[in-house]
């Protein structure tokens, strides 16, 4: 298995799509990529800061959200992106 570095950060639309899929119980009014940090060669990821506004289905009630989180995006093959927190 060869290690390689990812030359380009994840596309903004890919970031938004993957977060929407992962948070399927949420309806986002806005989903903004605020910053994409420098590539971390040691751990092979791009840190992406995302602001999320909207509402999530909490089962018994709907919960409003307005939060900023950092997601770690990494490529698992040519143009196949995944993330972790």
Coordinates of C-alpha atoms in Angstrom, one line a residue, residues 1-83:
X1 CA 0.0 0.0 0.0
X2 CA 1.5 3.3 -1.1
X3 CA 0.9 6.5 0.8
X4 CA 0.2 9.6 -1.2
X5 CA -0.7 13.2 -0.4
X6 CA -3.8 14.8 -1.7
X7 CA -2.8 17.8 -3.7
X8 CA -6.2 19.6 -3.6
X9 CA -8.8 20.2 -0.9
X10 CA -12.3 18.7 -1.2
X11 CA -14.6 20.7 -3.4
X12 CA -17.1 22.9 -1.4
X13 CA -20.1 21.3 -3.0
X14 CA -18.8 17.8 -2.1
X15 CA -18.4 19.0 1.6
X16 CA -21.9 20.2 1.7
X17 CA -23.4 17.1 0.1
X18 CA -21.6 14.7 2.4
X19 CA -22.6 16.6 5.5
X20 CA -26.3 16.7 4.3
X21 CA -26.3 13.0 3.7
X22 CA -24.6 12.3 7.1
X23 CA -27.0 14.5 9.0
X24 CA -30.1 13.1 7.2
X25 CA -32.5 14.1 10.0
X26 CA -31.6 17.8 9.7
X27 CA -33.0 20.4 7.4
X28 CA -30.3 23.1 6.9
X29 CA -31.3 26.6 6.1
X30 CA -27.6 27.4 5.5
X31 CA -24.5 25.2 5.3
X32 CA -21.4 27.4 4.8
X33 CA -17.8 26.3 4.4
X34 CA -16.1 29.0 6.4
X35 CA -12.5 27.8 6.1
X36 CA -10.4 25.0 4.7
X37 CA -7.2 24.7 6.6
X38 CA -3.8 23.4 5.4
X39 CA -3.4 19.8 4.5
X40 CA -2.1 17.6 7.4
X41 CA 0.5 15.3 5.7
X42 CA 1.1 13.3 8.9
X43 CA -2.5 12.2 9.3
X44 CA -3.6 12.7 5.7
X45 CA -6.6 15.1 6.0
X46 CA -7.9 18.6 5.2
X47 CA -9.6 20.3 8.2
X48 CA -12.8 22.0 7.0
X49 CA -14.7 24.5 9.2
X50 CA -18.5 24.4 8.5
X51 CA -21.3 26.6 9.9
X52 CA -24.7 24.8 10.0
X53 CA -28.0 26.5 10.7
X54 CA -31.3 24.8 10.6
X55 CA -33.4 22.2 12.5
X56 CA -32.9 18.5 13.3
X57 CA -35.5 16.0 14.2
X58 CA -34.8 14.9 17.7
X59 CA -37.5 12.2 17.9
X60 CA -40.0 13.8 20.3
X61 CA -39.2 17.3 19.2
X62 CA -37.4 19.4 16.6
X63 CA -34.1 21.0 17.8
X64 CA -32.9 24.2 16.2
X65 CA -29.2 24.3 15.4
X66 CA -26.7 27.1 14.8
X67 CA -23.3 25.7 15.2
X68 CA -19.8 25.6 13.7
X69 CA -17.8 22.3 13.6
X70 CA -14.5 21.2 12.1
X71 CA -14.6 18.1 9.9
X72 CA -11.5 16.2 8.8
X73 CA -11.9 15.3 5.1
X74 CA -9.7 12.7 3.5
X75 CA -9.7 11.0 0.1
X76 CA -10.1 7.3 -0.1
X77 CA -9.3 7.1 -3.8
X78 CA -9.4 9.4 -6.7
X79 CA -12.1 11.9 -6.0
X80 CA -13.8 9.7 -3.4
X81 CA -14.1 11.9 -0.2
X82 CA -15.0 10.9 3.3
X83 CA -14.9 12.7 6.6

